[in-house]
Coordinates of C-alpha atoms in Angstrom, one line a residue:
M35 CA 31.9 -13.2 -9.0
T36 CA 28.2 -13.1 -9.0
R37 CA 26.2 -15.8 -7.1
I38 CA 22.6 -16.6 -6.3
V39 CA 22.6 -16.8 -2.5
L40 CA 19.0 -17.3 -1.5
G41 CA 15.5 -18.1 -2.9
V42 CA 12.1 -17.3 -1.4
G43 CA 8.7 -18.3 -2.5
A44 CA 5.7 -16.5 -0.9
S45 CA 2.0 -16.1 -1.6
H46 CA 0.5 -12.6 -1.8
S47 CA -2.9 -11.1 -1.1
T48 CA -3.8 -7.4 -1.0
L49 CA -6.6 -8.4 1.4
M50 CA -3.9 -8.6 4.1
N51 CA -3.7 -4.8 3.7
T52 CA -7.4 -3.9 3.1
H53 CA -9.3 -6.5 5.2
W54 CA -7.1 -7.6 8.1
E55 CA -9.6 -6.6 10.8
E56 CA -12.4 -8.5 8.9
T57 CA -10.3 -11.6 8.7
V58 CA -11.8 -14.3 10.8
H59 CA -8.9 -16.7 10.7
K60 CA -6.6 -14.4 12.6
D61 CA -4.3 -17.1 14.0
E62 CA -3.6 -18.5 10.5
A63 CA -3.2 -15.0 9.1
G64 CA -0.8 -14.1 11.8
R65 CA 1.3 -17.2 11.3
F66 CA 1.6 -16.4 7.6
R67 CA 2.6 -12.8 8.3
D68 CA 5.2 -13.9 10.8
A69 CA 6.6 -16.3 8.2
L70 CA 7.0 -13.4 5.7
Y71 CA 8.9 -11.5 8.4
A72 CA 11.1 -14.6 9.0
A73 CA 11.8 -14.8 5.3
R74 CA 12.7 -11.1 5.3
D75 CA 15.2 -11.8 8.0
R76 CA 16.7 -14.6 6.0
I77 CA 17.0 -12.3 3.0
A78 CA 18.7 -9.7 5.2
A79 CA 21.1 -12.3 6.6
A80 CA 22.1 -13.4 3.0
R81 CA 23.1 -9.8 2.3
P82 CA 22.0 -9.6 -1.4
D83 CA 22.9 -6.6 -3.5
T84 CA 20.1 -7.4 -5.9
V85 CA 16.8 -9.3 -5.9
V86 CA 15.5 -11.0 -9.0
L87 CA 11.8 -10.5 -8.3
V88 CA 9.5 -12.9 -10.3
G89 CA 5.8 -12.1 -10.1
S90 CA 2.6 -12.0 -12.0
N91 CA 0.6 -9.0 -13.3
H92 CA -3.0 -8.5 -12.4
F93 CA -4.0 -6.3 -15.4
R94 CA -2.5 -3.1 -14.1
G95 CA 0.8 -3.1 -16.1
F96 CA -0.1 -5.4 -18.9
W97 CA -3.4 -5.4 -20.7
L98 CA -5.0 -7.4 -23.4
D99 CA -3.6 -5.0 -26.0
L100 CA -0.2 -6.7 -25.4
I101 CA 0.6 -9.7 -23.2
P102 CA 4.1 -11.1 -23.4
S103 CA 4.8 -14.4 -21.8
F104 CA 7.9 -13.1 -20.0
T105 CA 9.0 -9.5 -19.5
I106 CA 12.2 -8.2 -17.8
G107 CA 12.3 -4.6 -16.5
V108 CA 15.5 -3.1 -17.6
G109 CA 15.0 0.6 -16.8
E110 CA 12.3 2.5 -14.9
C111 CA 10.0 0.4 -12.7
V112 CA 6.9 1.9 -11.1
A113 CA 4.6 0.2 -8.7
S114 CA 0.9 0.9 -9.1
G115 CA 0.3 1.1 -5.3
E116 CA -3.1 -0.5 -5.2
S117 CA -4.6 -1.6 -1.9
G118 CA -1.9 -0.2 0.3
T119 CA 1.0 -1.8 -1.5
P120 CA 4.1 0.3 -2.3
K121 CA 3.6 3.0 -4.9
G122 CA 6.0 4.8 -7.2
P123 CA 9.5 4.2 -8.6
Q124 CA 11.4 1.1 -7.5
P125 CA 15.2 0.8 -7.6
V126 CA 16.3 -1.4 -10.6
D127 CA 19.7 -3.0 -11.0
E128 CA 19.7 -1.9 -14.7
E129 CA 23.2 -3.3 -15.4
L130 CA 22.3 -6.8 -14.2
A131 CA 18.8 -6.6 -15.7
R132 CA 20.1 -5.7 -19.2
H133 CA 22.8 -8.3 -18.9
V134 CA 20.2 -11.0 -18.1
A135 CA 17.8 -9.9 -20.9
G136 CA 20.6 -9.8 -23.4
S137 CA 22.1 -13.1 -22.4
L138 CA 18.7 -14.9 -22.7
V139 CA 18.2 -13.5 -26.2
E140 CA 21.7 -13.7 -27.5
G141 CA 22.1 -17.2 -26.2
G142 CA 19.2 -18.3 -28.2
R143 CA 17.3 -19.5 -25.1
F144 CA 14.4 -17.0 -24.8
D145 CA 13.1 -14.2 -26.9
V146 CA 12.0 -12.3 -23.8
A147 CA 10.2 -9.0 -23.9
F148 CA 11.8 -6.1 -22.0
S149 CA 10.5 -2.8 -20.7
A150 CA 12.5 0.3 -20.0
R151 CA 9.4 1.7 -18.2
L152 CA 7.7 -1.2 -16.4
Q153 CA 4.6 -0.9 -14.3
I154 CA 4.2 -3.6 -11.7
D155 CA 1.4 -4.3 -9.3
H156 CA 0.9 -6.3 -6.1
G157 CA 2.1 -9.4 -7.9
Q158 CA 5.6 -8.0 -7.1
S159 CA 5.0 -5.0 -4.8
H160 CA 3.5 -7.2 -2.1
A161 CA 6.8 -8.9 -1.9
I162 CA 8.6 -5.6 -1.8
Q163 CA 6.3 -4.5 1.0
Y164 CA 6.8 -7.5 3.3
L165 CA 10.0 -9.3 2.2
L166 CA 12.2 -6.3 1.3
A167 CA 11.1 -3.8 3.9
G168 CA 14.0 -1.7 5.1
L169 CA 16.6 -3.5 2.9
D170 CA 18.9 -1.6 0.7
V171 CA 18.6 -3.7 -2.4
R172 CA 17.8 -3.2 -6.1
I173 CA 15.6 -5.4 -8.1
V174 CA 15.5 -7.1 -11.5
P175 CA 11.7 -7.5 -12.1
I176 CA 10.5 -10.4 -14.2
V177 CA 6.8 -10.6 -15.0
V178 CA 5.3 -13.9 -16.0
N179 CA 1.9 -14.0 -17.7
V180 CA -0.3 -16.3 -15.6
F181 CA -3.8 -14.9 -16.2
A182 CA -4.3 -14.3 -19.9
P183 CA -4.2 -17.6 -21.9
P184 CA -2.4 -19.0 -23.7
L185 CA 0.0 -19.2 -20.8
P186 CA 3.7 -20.2 -21.0
T187 CA 4.0 -23.9 -20.1
L188 CA 5.3 -24.9 -16.8
A189 CA 8.2 -26.6 -18.5
R190 CA 9.1 -23.3 -20.2
C191 CA 9.0 -21.5 -16.8
D192 CA 11.4 -24.1 -15.5
A193 CA 13.7 -23.5 -18.4
L194 CA 13.5 -19.8 -17.9
G195 CA 14.7 -20.2 -14.3
R196 CA 17.6 -22.3 -15.3
A197 CA 18.6 -19.8 -18.0
V198 CA 18.3 -16.9 -15.6
R199 CA 20.7 -18.7 -13.2
E200 CA 23.2 -19.1 -16.0
A201 CA 22.9 -15.5 -17.0
V202 CA 23.3 -14.2 -13.5
E203 CA 26.3 -16.4 -12.8
A204 CA 27.9 -15.1 -16.1
F205 CA 27.6 -11.5 -15.0
P206 CA 31.1 -10.0 -15.0
G207 CA 30.4 -7.8 -11.9
E208 CA 30.3 -8.6 -8.2
R209 CA 26.8 -9.3 -7.0
R210 CA 25.1 -11.3 -4.3
V211 CA 21.7 -12.1 -5.7
A212 CA 18.5 -13.4 -4.1
V213 CA 15.5 -14.6 -6.1
I214 CA 11.9 -14.2 -5.0
G215 CA 8.9 -16.0 -6.6
S216 CA 5.6 -14.2 -5.6
G217 CA 2.2 -15.8 -6.0
G218 CA 0.0 -18.8 -5.4
L219 CA -0.8 -21.3 -4.0
S220 CA -4.2 -22.8 -4.6
H221 CA -7.0 -20.3 -5.2
R222 CA -9.7 -19.4 -7.6
L223 CA -10.4 -15.9 -8.8
P224 CA -13.7 -14.9 -10.4
W225 CA -11.7 -14.1 -13.6
P226 CA -12.9 -15.3 -16.9
D227 CA -11.0 -16.8 -19.8
W228 CA -10.9 -13.5 -21.8
R229 CA -11.7 -15.4 -25.0
S230 CA -15.1 -16.5 -23.8
P231 CA -16.6 -14.4 -21.1
D232 CA -19.9 -15.6 -19.7
G233 CA -22.3 -13.1 -18.1
E234 CA -22.2 -9.5 -17.2
D235 CA -19.4 -9.6 -14.5
E236 CA -17.1 -11.6 -16.8
E237 CA -17.8 -9.2 -19.7
F238 CA -17.0 -6.3 -17.4
M239 CA -13.7 -7.8 -16.4
V240 CA -12.6 -8.5 -20.0
R241 CA -13.6 -4.9 -20.9
A242 CA -11.5 -3.6 -18.0
W243 CA -8.5 -5.7 -19.1
L244 CA -8.8 -4.4 -22.6
D245 CA -9.4 -0.7 -21.9
G246 CA -7.8 -0.1 -18.5
R247 CA -4.2 0.8 -19.4
N248 CA -4.7 4.5 -18.7
N249 CA -7.6 4.4 -16.3
W250 CA -7.6 1.2 -14.4
Q251 CA -8.7 3.0 -11.3
D252 CA -12.1 3.6 -13.0
Y253 CA -12.7 -0.1 -13.0
D254 CA -11.2 -1.0 -9.7
A255 CA -14.1 -0.6 -7.3
R256 CA -16.4 -3.0 -9.1
R257 CA -13.5 -5.3 -9.8
R258 CA -12.8 -5.6 -6.1
E259 CA -16.5 -6.1 -5.4
I260 CA -16.5 -9.1 -7.8
I261 CA -13.5 -10.5 -6.1
R262 CA -14.8 -10.0 -2.6
A263 CA -18.0 -11.8 -3.5
A264 CA -16.1 -14.9 -4.6
R265 CA -16.1 -18.1 -2.6
A266 CA -12.8 -19.6 -1.5
A267 CA -11.6 -22.7 -3.4
I268 CA -8.5 -23.7 -1.6
N269 CA -6.9 -27.2 -2.0
P270 CA -4.7 -27.9 1.0
E271 CA -3.8 -31.4 -0.4
F272 CA -2.4 -29.9 -3.6
D273 CA -0.6 -27.1 -1.7
D274 CA 1.0 -29.7 0.7
A275 CA 2.2 -31.8 -2.2
F276 CA 3.6 -28.7 -4.0
L277 CA 5.5 -27.6 -0.9
A278 CA 6.8 -31.1 -0.4
M279 CA 8.3 -30.8 -3.9
V280 CA 10.0 -27.6 -2.8
E281 CA 11.3 -29.2 0.3
K282 CA 12.8 -32.2 -1.7
G283 CA 14.2 -30.0 -4.4
E284 CA 11.8 -31.6 -6.9
L285 CA 9.6 -28.7 -8.0
H286 CA 10.6 -29.5 -11.6
R287 CA 8.0 -32.3 -11.2
I288 CA 5.2 -29.8 -11.4
T289 CA 6.0 -29.5 -15.1
A290 CA 4.0 -32.7 -15.6
Y291 CA 0.9 -30.5 -15.2
T292 CA -0.7 -28.9 -18.1
T293 CA -2.3 -25.5 -17.7
E294 CA -5.7 -27.1 -17.7
R295 CA -4.8 -29.8 -15.2
L296 CA -3.3 -27.2 -12.8
E297 CA -6.5 -25.2 -12.9
E298 CA -8.6 -28.2 -12.3
A299 CA -6.5 -29.2 -9.3
A300 CA -5.9 -25.9 -7.6
G301 CA -7.9 -23.1 -9.4
N302 CA -7.0 -20.5 -11.9
G303 CA -5.1 -18.5 -9.3
A304 CA -2.7 -21.4 -8.9
Q305 CA -1.2 -20.6 -12.3
E306 CA 0.9 -18.2 -10.2
V307 CA 3.0 -21.1 -9.0
R308 CA 5.0 -20.5 -12.2
T309 CA 6.8 -17.8 -10.3
W310 CA 7.9 -20.2 -7.6
L311 CA 9.0 -22.6 -10.4
V312 CA 11.2 -19.9 -12.0
M313 CA 12.7 -19.2 -8.6
A314 CA 13.4 -22.8 -7.7
A315 CA 15.0 -23.5 -11.1
A316 CA 17.2 -20.4 -10.7
L317 CA 18.3 -21.9 -7.4
G318 CA 19.2 -25.2 -9.1
H319 CA 16.3 -27.0 -7.5
V320 CA 18.2 -27.6 -4.3
P321 CA 15.9 -28.6 -1.3
G322 CA 14.1 -25.8 0.4
R323 CA 12.4 -25.3 3.8
R324 CA 8.7 -24.6 4.4
L325 CA 8.2 -21.7 6.9
A326 CA 4.4 -21.6 6.9
Y327 CA 1.3 -22.9 5.2
E328 CA -2.1 -21.5 6.1
A329 CA -5.4 -21.8 4.3
V330 CA -7.1 -18.4 4.7
P331 CA -10.6 -18.5 3.2
E332 CA -11.1 -14.7 3.6
W333 CA -8.1 -14.2 1.3
L334 CA -9.3 -16.9 -1.0
T335 CA -5.9 -18.5 -1.0
G336 CA -3.6 -21.1 0.4
M337 CA -0.9 -18.9 1.8
A338 CA 2.7 -20.3 2.0
V339 CA 6.2 -19.2 2.5
A340 CA 9.4 -21.2 1.8
V341 CA 13.1 -20.5 1.6
I342 CA 15.9 -22.2 -0.4
E343 CA 19.3 -21.7 1.0
P344 CA 21.9 -23.1 -1.5
E345 CA 24.9 -22.7 0.8
N346 CA 23.4 -25.4 3.0
H347 CA 24.0 -27.7 0.1
G348 CA 27.5 -26.6 -0.8
R349 CA 26.3 -24.5 -3.8
V350 CA 27.5 -21.1 -2.7
P351 CA 31.0 -20.2 -1.3
A352 CA 31.0 -18.6 2.2

């Protein structure tokens, strides 16, 4: 019997790797990093065989020539390795991944895209680096479009998580499965709406997103300069309310937000909370536990870690 045994939500930032020494808020950064390691220990203790890894893509695997709402990696998976994150092939549980993709489509729930040669970036590899370090697990990568509007609605992401849960539990093999949602919380990136760029920097970004499939490295230096010049726009009040929903098992309430309202409240980078929502829905929205929340302006982001342990609520047999 296959069961989902743990859920983890965690923010990510490549600036952890590239600008740790320049980070002024060292205490906050250290507490967040410690929480990642604590979550990694919880994953190890749950003994998963496979991790369903839900993340975003920052225009290194998907480009404006093709942007699916949801994509499942069902074959090769290669991490781009930017900014000190893992690089190269990642181990995929192809049997489970293909079962999930097929179940979603054949059940009439989701016409998901799939990739037999998926490229991921730090939207997922940051989690591999910090949450799966040293663990012998395979992954089922799921990429959610959170940066190229029109975005999938939050309600649709919640429905995806529920459908993934059903598909995983219907898998005929024996698996212990953890689910990770990587991204968020509140932050604003200097990234334009690709449909209406305003000014030279925004036009550059859109051109990079359109043309960068085979040469994204050529655009990366200026891209990072633009990001590093951005001013932090963190909303701790939104983040606290979001984490309270996780703790109460009520993250489905976030579906009341439209894409526009979410950006107004917490920045365009907060669209990544869709990955947490998929994760929480896959865990049946049982109450979770906050391990850390730190506002780190140098990383532009409200950084959080939370875990959902369904066996504490009688959902998973010992």
